[in-house]
mmCIF file of C-alpha atoms and ligand atoms in Angstrom:
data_model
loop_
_atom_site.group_PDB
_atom_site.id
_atom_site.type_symbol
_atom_site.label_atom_id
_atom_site.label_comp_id
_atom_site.label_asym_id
_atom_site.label_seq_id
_atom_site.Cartn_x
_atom_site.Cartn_y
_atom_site.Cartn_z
ATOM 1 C CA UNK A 1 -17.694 1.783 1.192
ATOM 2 C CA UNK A 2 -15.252 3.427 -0.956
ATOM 3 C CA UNK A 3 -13.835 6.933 -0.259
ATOM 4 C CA UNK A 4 -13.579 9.842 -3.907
ATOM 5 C CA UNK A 5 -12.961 12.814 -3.842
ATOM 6 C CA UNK A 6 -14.619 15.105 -6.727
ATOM 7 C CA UNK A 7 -11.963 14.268 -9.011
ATOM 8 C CA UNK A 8 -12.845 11.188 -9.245
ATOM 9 C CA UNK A 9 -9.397 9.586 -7.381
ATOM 10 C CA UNK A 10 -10.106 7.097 -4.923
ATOM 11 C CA UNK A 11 -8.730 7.433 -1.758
ATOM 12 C CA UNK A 12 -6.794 4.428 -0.592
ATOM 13 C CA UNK A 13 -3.406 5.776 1.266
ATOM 14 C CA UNK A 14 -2.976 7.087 4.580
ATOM 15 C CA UNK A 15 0.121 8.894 5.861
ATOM 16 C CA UNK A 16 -0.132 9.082 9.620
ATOM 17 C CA UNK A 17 2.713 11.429 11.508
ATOM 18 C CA UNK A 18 2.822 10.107 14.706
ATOM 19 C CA UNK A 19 5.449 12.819 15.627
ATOM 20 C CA UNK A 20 7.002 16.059 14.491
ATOM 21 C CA UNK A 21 10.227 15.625 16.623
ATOM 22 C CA UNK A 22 12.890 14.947 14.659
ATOM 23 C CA UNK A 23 16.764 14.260 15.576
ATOM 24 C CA UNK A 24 18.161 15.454 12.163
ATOM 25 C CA UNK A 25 18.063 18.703 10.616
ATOM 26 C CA UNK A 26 18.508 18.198 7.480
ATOM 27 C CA UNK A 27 19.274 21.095 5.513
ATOM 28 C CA UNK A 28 16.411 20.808 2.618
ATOM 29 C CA UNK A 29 13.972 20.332 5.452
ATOM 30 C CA UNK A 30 14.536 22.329 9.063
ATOM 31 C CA UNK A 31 15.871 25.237 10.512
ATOM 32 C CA UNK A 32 18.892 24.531 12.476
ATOM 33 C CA UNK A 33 17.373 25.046 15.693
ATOM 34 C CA UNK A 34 14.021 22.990 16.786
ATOM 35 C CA UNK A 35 11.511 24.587 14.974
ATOM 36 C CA UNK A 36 7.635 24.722 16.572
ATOM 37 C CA UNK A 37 6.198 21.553 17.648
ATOM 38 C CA UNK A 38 2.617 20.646 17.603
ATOM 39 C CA UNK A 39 2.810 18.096 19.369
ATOM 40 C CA UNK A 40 1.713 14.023 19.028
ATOM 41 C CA UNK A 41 -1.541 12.188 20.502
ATOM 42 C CA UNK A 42 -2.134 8.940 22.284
ATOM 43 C CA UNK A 43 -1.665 6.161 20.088
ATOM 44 C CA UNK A 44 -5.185 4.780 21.070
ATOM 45 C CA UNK A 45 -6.651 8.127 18.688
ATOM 46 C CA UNK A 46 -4.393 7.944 15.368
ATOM 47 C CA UNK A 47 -5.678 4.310 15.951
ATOM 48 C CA UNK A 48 -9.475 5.144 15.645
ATOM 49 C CA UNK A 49 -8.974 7.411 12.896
ATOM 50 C CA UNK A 50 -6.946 4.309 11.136
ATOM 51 C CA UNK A 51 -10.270 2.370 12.103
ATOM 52 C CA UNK A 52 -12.567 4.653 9.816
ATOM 53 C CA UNK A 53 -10.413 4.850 7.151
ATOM 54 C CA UNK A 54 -9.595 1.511 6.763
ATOM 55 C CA UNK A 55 -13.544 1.073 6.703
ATOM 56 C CA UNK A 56 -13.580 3.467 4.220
ATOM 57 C CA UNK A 57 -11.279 2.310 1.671
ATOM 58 C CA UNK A 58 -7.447 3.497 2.695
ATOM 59 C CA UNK A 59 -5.638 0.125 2.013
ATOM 60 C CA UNK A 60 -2.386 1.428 2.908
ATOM 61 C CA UNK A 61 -0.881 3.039 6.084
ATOM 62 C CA UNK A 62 2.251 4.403 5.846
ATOM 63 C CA UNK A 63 3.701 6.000 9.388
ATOM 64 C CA UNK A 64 5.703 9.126 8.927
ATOM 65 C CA UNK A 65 6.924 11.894 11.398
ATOM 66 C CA UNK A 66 9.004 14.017 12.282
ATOM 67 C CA UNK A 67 10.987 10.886 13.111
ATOM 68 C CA UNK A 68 8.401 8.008 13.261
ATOM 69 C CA UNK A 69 11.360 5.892 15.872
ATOM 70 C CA UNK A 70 11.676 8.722 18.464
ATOM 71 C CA UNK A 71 8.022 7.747 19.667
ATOM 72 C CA UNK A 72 8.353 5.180 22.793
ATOM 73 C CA UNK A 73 5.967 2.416 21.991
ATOM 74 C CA UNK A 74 5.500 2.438 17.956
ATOM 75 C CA UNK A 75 6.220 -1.430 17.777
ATOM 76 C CA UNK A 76 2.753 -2.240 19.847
ATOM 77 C CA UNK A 77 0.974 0.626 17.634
ATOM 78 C CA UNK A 78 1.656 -1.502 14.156
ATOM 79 C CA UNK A 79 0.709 -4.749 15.982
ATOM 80 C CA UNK A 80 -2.311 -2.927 16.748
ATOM 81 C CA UNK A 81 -2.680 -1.796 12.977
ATOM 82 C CA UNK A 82 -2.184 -5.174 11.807
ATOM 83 C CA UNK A 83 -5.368 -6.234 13.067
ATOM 84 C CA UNK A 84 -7.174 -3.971 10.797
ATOM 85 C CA UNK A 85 -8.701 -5.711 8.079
ATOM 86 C CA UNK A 86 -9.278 -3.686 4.646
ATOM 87 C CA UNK A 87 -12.819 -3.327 3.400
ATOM 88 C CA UNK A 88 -14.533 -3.291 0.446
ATOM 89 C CA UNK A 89 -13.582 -7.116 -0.320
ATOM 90 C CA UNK A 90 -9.632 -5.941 -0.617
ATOM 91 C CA UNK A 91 -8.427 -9.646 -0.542
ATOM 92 C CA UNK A 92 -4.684 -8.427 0.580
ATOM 93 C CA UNK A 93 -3.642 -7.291 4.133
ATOM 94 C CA UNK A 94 -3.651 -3.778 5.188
ATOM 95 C CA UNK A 95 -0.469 -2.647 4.144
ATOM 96 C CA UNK A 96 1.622 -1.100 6.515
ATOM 97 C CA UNK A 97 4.870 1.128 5.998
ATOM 98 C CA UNK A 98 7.254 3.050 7.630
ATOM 99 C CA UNK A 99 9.176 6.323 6.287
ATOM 100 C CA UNK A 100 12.343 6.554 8.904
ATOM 101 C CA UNK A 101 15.979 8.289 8.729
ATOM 102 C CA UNK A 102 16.769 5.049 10.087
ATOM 103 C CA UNK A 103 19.265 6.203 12.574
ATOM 104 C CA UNK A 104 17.561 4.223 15.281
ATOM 105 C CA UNK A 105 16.131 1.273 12.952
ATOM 106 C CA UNK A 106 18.644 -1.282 13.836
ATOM 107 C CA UNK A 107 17.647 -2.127 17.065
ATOM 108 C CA UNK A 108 14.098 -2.211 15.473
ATOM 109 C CA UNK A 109 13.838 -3.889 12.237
ATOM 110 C CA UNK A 110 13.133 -7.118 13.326
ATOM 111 C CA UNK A 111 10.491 -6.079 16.196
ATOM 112 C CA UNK A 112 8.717 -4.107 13.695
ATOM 113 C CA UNK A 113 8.541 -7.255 11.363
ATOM 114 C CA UNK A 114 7.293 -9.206 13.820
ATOM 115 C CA UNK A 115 4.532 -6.798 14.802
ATOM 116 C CA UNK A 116 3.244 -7.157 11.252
ATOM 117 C CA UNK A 117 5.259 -4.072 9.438
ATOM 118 C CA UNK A 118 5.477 -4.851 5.597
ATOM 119 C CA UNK A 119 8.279 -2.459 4.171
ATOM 120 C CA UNK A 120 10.454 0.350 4.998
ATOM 121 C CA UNK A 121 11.735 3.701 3.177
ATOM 122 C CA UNK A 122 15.040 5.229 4.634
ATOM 123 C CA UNK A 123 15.887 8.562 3.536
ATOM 124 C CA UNK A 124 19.542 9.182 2.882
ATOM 125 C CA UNK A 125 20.639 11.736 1.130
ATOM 126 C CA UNK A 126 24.729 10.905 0.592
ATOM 127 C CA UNK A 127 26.829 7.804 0.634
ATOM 128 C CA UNK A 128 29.580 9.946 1.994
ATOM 129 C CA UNK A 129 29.912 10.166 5.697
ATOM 130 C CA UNK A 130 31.266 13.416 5.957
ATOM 131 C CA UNK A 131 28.562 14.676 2.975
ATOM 132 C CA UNK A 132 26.145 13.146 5.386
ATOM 133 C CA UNK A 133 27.195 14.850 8.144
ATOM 134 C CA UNK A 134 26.577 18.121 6.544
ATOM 135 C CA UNK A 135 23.382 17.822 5.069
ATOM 136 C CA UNK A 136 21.959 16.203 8.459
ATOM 137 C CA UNK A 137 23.418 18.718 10.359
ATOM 138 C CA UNK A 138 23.716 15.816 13.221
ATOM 139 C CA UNK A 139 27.575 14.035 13.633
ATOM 140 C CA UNK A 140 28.228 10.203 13.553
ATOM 141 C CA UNK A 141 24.874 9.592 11.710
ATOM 142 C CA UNK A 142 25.587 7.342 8.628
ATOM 143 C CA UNK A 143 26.893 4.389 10.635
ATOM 144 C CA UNK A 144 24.001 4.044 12.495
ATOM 145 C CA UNK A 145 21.744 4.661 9.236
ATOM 146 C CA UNK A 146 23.834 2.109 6.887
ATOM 147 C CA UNK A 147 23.495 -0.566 9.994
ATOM 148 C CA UNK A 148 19.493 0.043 9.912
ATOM 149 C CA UNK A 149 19.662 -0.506 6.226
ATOM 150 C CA UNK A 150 20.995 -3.481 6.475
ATOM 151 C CA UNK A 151 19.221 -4.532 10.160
ATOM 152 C CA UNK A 152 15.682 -3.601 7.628
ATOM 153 C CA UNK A 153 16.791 -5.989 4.764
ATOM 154 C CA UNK A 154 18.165 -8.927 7.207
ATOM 155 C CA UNK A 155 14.564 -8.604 8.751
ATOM 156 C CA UNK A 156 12.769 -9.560 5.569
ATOM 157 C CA UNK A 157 11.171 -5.701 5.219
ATOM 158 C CA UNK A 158 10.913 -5.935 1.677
ATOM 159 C CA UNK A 159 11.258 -3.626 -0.599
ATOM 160 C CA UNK A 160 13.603 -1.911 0.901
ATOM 161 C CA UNK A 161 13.899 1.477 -0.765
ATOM 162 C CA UNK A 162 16.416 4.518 0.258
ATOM 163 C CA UNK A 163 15.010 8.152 -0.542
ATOM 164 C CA UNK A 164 17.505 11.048 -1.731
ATOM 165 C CA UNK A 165 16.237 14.279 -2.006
ATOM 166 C CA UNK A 166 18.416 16.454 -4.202
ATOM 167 C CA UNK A 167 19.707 19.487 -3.604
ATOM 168 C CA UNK A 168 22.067 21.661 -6.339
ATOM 169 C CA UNK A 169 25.307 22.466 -4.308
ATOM 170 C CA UNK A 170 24.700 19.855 -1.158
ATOM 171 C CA UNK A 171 24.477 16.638 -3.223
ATOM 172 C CA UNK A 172 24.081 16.663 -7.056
ATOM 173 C CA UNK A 173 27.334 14.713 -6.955
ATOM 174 C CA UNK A 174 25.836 11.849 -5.332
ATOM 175 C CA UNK A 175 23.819 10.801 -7.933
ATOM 176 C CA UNK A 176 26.341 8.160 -9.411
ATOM 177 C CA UNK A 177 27.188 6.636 -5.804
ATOM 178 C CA UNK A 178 23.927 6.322 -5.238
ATOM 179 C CA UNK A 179 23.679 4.135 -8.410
ATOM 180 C CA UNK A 180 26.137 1.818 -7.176
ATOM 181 C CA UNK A 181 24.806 1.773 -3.602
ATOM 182 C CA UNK A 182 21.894 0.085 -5.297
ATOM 183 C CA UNK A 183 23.897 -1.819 -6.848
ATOM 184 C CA UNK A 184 25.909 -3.400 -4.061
ATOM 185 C CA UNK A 185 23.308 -3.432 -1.558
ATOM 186 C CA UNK A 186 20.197 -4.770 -3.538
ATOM 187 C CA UNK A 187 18.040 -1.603 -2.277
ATOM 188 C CA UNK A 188 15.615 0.411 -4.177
ATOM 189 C CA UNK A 189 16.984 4.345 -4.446
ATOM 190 C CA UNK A 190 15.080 6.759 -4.987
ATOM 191 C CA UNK A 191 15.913 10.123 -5.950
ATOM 192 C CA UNK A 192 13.216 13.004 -4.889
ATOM 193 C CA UNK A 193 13.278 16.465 -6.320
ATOM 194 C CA UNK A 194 13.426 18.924 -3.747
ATOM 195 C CA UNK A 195 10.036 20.725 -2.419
ATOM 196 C CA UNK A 196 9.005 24.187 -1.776
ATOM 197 C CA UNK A 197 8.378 22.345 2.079
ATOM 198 C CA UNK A 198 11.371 23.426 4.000
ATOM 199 C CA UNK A 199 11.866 25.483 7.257
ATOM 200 C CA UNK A 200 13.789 27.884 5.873
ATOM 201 C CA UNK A 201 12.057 29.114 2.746
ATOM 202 C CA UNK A 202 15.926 28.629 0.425
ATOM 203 C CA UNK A 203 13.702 26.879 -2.420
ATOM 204 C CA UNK A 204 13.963 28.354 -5.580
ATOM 205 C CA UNK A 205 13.402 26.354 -9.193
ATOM 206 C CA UNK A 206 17.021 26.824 -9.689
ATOM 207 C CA UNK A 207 18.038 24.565 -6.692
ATOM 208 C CA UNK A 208 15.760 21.499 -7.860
ATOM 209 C CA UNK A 209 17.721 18.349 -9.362
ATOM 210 C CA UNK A 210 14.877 17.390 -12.043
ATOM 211 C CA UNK A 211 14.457 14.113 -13.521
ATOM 212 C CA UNK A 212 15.782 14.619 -17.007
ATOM 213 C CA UNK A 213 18.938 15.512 -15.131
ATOM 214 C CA UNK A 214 19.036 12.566 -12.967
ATOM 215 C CA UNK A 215 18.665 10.392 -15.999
ATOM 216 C CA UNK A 216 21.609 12.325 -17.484
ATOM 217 C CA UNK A 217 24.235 12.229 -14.919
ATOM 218 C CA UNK A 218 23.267 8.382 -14.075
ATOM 219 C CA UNK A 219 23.754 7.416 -17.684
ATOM 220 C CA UNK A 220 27.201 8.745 -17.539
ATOM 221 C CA UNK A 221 27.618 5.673 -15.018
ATOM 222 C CA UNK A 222 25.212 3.223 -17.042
ATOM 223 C CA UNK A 223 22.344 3.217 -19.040
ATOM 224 C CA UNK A 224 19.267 2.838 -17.366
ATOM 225 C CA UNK A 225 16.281 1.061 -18.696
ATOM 226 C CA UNK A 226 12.286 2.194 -17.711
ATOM 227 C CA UNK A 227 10.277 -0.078 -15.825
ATOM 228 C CA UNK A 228 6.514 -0.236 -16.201
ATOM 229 C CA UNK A 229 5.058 1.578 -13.047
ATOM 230 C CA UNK A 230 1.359 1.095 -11.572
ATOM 231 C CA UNK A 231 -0.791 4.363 -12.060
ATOM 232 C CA UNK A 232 -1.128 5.390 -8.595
ATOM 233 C CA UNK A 233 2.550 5.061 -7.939
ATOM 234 C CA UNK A 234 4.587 8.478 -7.360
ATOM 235 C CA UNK A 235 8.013 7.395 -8.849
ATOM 236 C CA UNK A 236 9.107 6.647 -12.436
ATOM 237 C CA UNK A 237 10.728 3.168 -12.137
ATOM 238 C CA UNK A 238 14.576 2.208 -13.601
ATOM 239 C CA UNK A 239 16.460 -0.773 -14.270
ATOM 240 C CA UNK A 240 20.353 -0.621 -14.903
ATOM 241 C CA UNK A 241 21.093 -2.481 -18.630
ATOM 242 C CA UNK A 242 22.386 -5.752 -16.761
ATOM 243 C CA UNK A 243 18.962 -6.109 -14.637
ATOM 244 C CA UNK A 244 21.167 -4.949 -11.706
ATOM 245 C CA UNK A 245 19.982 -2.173 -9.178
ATOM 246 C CA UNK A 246 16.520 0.167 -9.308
ATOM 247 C CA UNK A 247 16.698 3.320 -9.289
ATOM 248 C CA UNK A 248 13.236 5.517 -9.132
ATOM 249 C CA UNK A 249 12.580 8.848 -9.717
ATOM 250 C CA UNK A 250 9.888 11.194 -7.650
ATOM 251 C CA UNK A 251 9.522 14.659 -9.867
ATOM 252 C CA UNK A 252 6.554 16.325 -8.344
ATOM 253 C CA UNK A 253 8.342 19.533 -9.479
ATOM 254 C CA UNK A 254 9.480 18.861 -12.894
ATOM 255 C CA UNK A 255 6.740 15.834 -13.677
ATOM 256 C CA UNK A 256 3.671 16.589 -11.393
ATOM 257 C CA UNK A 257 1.687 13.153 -10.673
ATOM 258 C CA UNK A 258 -1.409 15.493 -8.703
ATOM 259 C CA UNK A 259 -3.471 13.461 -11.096
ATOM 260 C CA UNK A 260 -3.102 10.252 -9.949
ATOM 261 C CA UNK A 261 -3.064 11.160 -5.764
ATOM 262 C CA UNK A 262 -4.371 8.778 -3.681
ATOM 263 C CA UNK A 263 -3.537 10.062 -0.629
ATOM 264 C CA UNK A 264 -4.562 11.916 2.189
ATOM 265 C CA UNK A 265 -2.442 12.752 5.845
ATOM 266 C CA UNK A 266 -2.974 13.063 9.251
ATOM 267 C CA UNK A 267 -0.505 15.238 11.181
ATOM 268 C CA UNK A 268 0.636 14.106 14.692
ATOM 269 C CA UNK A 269 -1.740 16.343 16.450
ATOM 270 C CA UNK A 270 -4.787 14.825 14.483
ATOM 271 C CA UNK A 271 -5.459 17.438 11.757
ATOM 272 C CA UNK A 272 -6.155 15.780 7.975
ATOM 273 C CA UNK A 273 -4.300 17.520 5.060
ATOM 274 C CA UNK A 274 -5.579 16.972 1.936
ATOM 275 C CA UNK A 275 -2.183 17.853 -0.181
ATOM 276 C CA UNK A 276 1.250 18.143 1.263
ATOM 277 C CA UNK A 277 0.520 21.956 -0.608
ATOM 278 C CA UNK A 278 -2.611 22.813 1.286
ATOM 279 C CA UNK A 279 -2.902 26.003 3.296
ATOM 280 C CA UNK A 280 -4.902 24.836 5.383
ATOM 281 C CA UNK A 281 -6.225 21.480 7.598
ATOM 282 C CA UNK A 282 -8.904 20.052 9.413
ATOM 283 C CA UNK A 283 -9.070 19.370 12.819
ATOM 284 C CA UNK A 284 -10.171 15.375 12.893
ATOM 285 C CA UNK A 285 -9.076 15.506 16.720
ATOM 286 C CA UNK A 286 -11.372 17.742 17.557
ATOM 287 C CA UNK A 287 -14.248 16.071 16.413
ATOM 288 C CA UNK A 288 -13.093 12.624 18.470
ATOM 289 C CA UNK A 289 -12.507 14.747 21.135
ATOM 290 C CA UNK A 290 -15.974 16.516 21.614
ATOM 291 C CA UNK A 291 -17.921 12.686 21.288
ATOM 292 C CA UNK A 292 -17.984 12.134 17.374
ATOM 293 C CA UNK A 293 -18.972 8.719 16.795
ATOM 294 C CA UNK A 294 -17.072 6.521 13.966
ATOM 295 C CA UNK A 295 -20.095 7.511 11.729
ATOM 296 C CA UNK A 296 -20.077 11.024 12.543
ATOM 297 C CA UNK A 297 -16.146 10.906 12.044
ATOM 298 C CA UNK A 298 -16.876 8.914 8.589
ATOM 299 C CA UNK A 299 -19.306 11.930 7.206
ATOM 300 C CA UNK A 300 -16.651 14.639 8.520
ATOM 301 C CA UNK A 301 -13.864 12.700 6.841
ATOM 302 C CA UNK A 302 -16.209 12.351 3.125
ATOM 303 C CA UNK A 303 -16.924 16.444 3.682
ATOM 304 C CA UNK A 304 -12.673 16.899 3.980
ATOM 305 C CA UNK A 305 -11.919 14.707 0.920
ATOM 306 C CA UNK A 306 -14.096 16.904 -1.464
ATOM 307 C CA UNK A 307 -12.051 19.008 -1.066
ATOM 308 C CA UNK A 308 -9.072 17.761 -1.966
ATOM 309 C CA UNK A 309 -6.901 20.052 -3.879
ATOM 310 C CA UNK A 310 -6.994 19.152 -7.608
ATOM 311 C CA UNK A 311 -3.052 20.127 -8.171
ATOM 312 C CA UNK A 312 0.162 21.884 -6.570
ATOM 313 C CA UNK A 313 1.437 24.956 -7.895
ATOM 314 C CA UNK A 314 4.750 24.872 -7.405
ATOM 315 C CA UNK A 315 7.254 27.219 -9.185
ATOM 316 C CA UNK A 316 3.839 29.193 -10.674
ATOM 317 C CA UNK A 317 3.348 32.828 -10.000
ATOM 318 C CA UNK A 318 0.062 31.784 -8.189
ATOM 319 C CA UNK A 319 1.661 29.861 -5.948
ATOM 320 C CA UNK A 320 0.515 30.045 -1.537
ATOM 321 C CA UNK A 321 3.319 28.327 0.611
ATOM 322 C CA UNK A 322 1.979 25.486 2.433
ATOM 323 C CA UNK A 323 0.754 26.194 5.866
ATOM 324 C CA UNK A 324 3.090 23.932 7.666
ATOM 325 C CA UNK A 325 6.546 22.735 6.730
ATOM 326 C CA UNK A 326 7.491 18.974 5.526
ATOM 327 C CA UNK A 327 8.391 17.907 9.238
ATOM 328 C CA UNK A 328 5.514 19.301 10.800
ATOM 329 C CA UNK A 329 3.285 17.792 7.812
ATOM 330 C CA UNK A 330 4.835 14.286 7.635
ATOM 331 C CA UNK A 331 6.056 13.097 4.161
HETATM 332 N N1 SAM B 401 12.148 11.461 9.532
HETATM 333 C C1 SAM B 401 11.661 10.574 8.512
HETATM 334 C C2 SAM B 401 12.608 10.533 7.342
HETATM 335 O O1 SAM B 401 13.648 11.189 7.389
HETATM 336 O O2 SAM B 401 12.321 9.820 6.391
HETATM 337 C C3 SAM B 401 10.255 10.827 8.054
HETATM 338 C C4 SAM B 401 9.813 12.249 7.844
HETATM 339 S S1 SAM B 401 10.591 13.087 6.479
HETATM 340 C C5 SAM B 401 9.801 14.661 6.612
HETATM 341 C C6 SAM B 401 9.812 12.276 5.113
HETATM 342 C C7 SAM B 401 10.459 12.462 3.765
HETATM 343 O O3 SAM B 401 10.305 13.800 3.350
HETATM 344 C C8 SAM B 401 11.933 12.153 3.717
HETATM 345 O O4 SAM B 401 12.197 11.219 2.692
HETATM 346 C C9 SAM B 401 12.553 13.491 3.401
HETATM 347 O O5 SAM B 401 13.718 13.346 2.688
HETATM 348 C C10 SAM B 401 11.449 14.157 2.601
HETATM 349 N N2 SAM B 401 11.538 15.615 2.559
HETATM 350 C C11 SAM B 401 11.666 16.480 3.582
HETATM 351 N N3 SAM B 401 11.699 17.754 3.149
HETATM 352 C C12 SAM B 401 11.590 17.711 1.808
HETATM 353 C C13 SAM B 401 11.546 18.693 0.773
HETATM 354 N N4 SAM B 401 11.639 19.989 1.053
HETATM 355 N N5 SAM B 401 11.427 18.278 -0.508
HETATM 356 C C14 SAM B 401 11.336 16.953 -0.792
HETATM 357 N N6 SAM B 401 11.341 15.973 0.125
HETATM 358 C C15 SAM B 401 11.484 16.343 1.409
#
């Protein structure tokens, strides 16, 4: 069974939040207070909805939050995910990934390895302590997020890629660090431009870092050569001139990729968003909760996936907020 939405894409990724706590604030995200929380479920339900979907096509489950490590107990949920097979005659392993701020991933690299986790993403948006510090709104931070770097890569959670969102006037002046950072420690980096997602509604075109920019300031550093990227992937792929160091480049601002989306979330309290744009979700939870069986979960889920949004509309004069914000959504 294969899951399409009217578009034609196939739907193959899952994003589950399995929380919308979060112990950063970071400033292109949240508020600097605690924001509204929706809440999380059982693990035992965002496992059964991983069930169907893996029967109906999603190949990849990445976890997301909120702050995926503040839930007790995440370690046994992958090992439980691992034992989901892929359908459809998908020869490879459900693939299973983690998006983190990685200020608790030391202690947990290697546990989540062994429970059958296949790669990580740490977002980090400054190589600078201090720079860190501001934009995370949370002291003492980039120790703890360098060591889970590190902890991640010594655990064999490969690729290892860092995320950067971009911000003008927090961290445009990172860009060439972050060039050597790859460099020196063999990760992926990633640099995102910033979202119309955030808590506190500061977006305007003017503050996004686009990719034509990127590519400017890094060749100032080095030249950078393009990689070949896989259709459904969301970032633009770079090589330095020596074959030293990726870089990649997410610009669903300044390059929109809407064609090619493959993926649809579920938020921590169970609802599925079709977009990270949409303004509104569907209440999955619900449905387990008043006696759905898997098939009658399966026809809800087909129903949701037709309509999927065909595009964002960021920065057009037509363009709705998103009903929730990026930590409440899970990105
Ligand atoms: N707490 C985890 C983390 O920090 O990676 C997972 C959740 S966080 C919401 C997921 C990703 O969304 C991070 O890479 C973060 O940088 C990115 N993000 C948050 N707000 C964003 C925005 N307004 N625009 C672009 N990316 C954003």
């Amino acid at each position: 069974m294969s899951l399409t939405d009217k578009f034609g894409r196939p739907i193959t990724d899952l994003r589950i939040s399995i929380t919308d706590r979060c112990n950063y604030k970071c400033i292109y995200c949240r508020t600097g207070n605690e924001g509204a929380l929706y809440g999380d479920l059982p693990f035992q339900d965002y496992l059964r909805m991983a069930r169907v979907l893996v029967g109906m096509g999603v190949t990849k489950i990445r976890l997301t939050g909120g702050e995926p490590l503040l839930r007790q107990g995440v370690v046994g949920f992958v090992r439980d995910l691992a034992q989901l097979r892929p359908s459809n005659g998908h020869k490879e392993p459900l693939d299973i990934a983690l998006t983190t701020n990685g200020h608790l991933l030391a202690g947990l690299a290697q546990p989540l390895k062994a429970a059958g986790l296949s790669r990580v993403t740490v977002s980090m948006d400054a190589v600078d302590p201090d720079r860190f510090t501001r934009i995370t709104r949370v002291p003492g931070g980039y120790d703890h997020v360098l060591a889970g770097i590190r902890a991640a890569r010594r655990a064999g959670l490969w690729p290892l890629k860092v995320n950067c969102v971009l911000m003008r006037g927090f961290n445009e002046d990172q860009i060439i660090p972050f060039g050597m950072f790859a460099r020196e420690e063999g990760v992926t980096v990633r640099f995102i431009e910033f979202m119309p997602l955030e808590e506190d509604r500061q977006w305007t075109p003017n503050t996004v870092v686009t990719l034509d920019e990127i590519l400017a300031r890094m060749a100032e550093y080095r030249p950078l050569v393009e990689i070949p990227h896989a259709r459904s992937e969301t970032a633009r792929r770079y090589r330095f001139d020596d074959g030293v160091g990726e870089i990649g480049i997410i610009a669903p601002v300044s390059h929109p990729f809407c064609g090619q989306c493959s993926r649809i979330r579920i938020t921590s309290d169970g609802k599925i968003r079709t977009c990270l744009f949409s303004v509104w979700d569907h209440d999955l939870h619900a449905h387990m909760q008043r006696g759905a069986s898997d098939e009658e979960l399966a026809d809800f889920i087909r129903g949701v996936v037709q309509k999927k949004e065909e595009r964002h509309h960021i920065g057009e004069p037509d363009f709705v907020p998103a009903s929730r914000t990026m930590v409440h959504i899970g990105g």
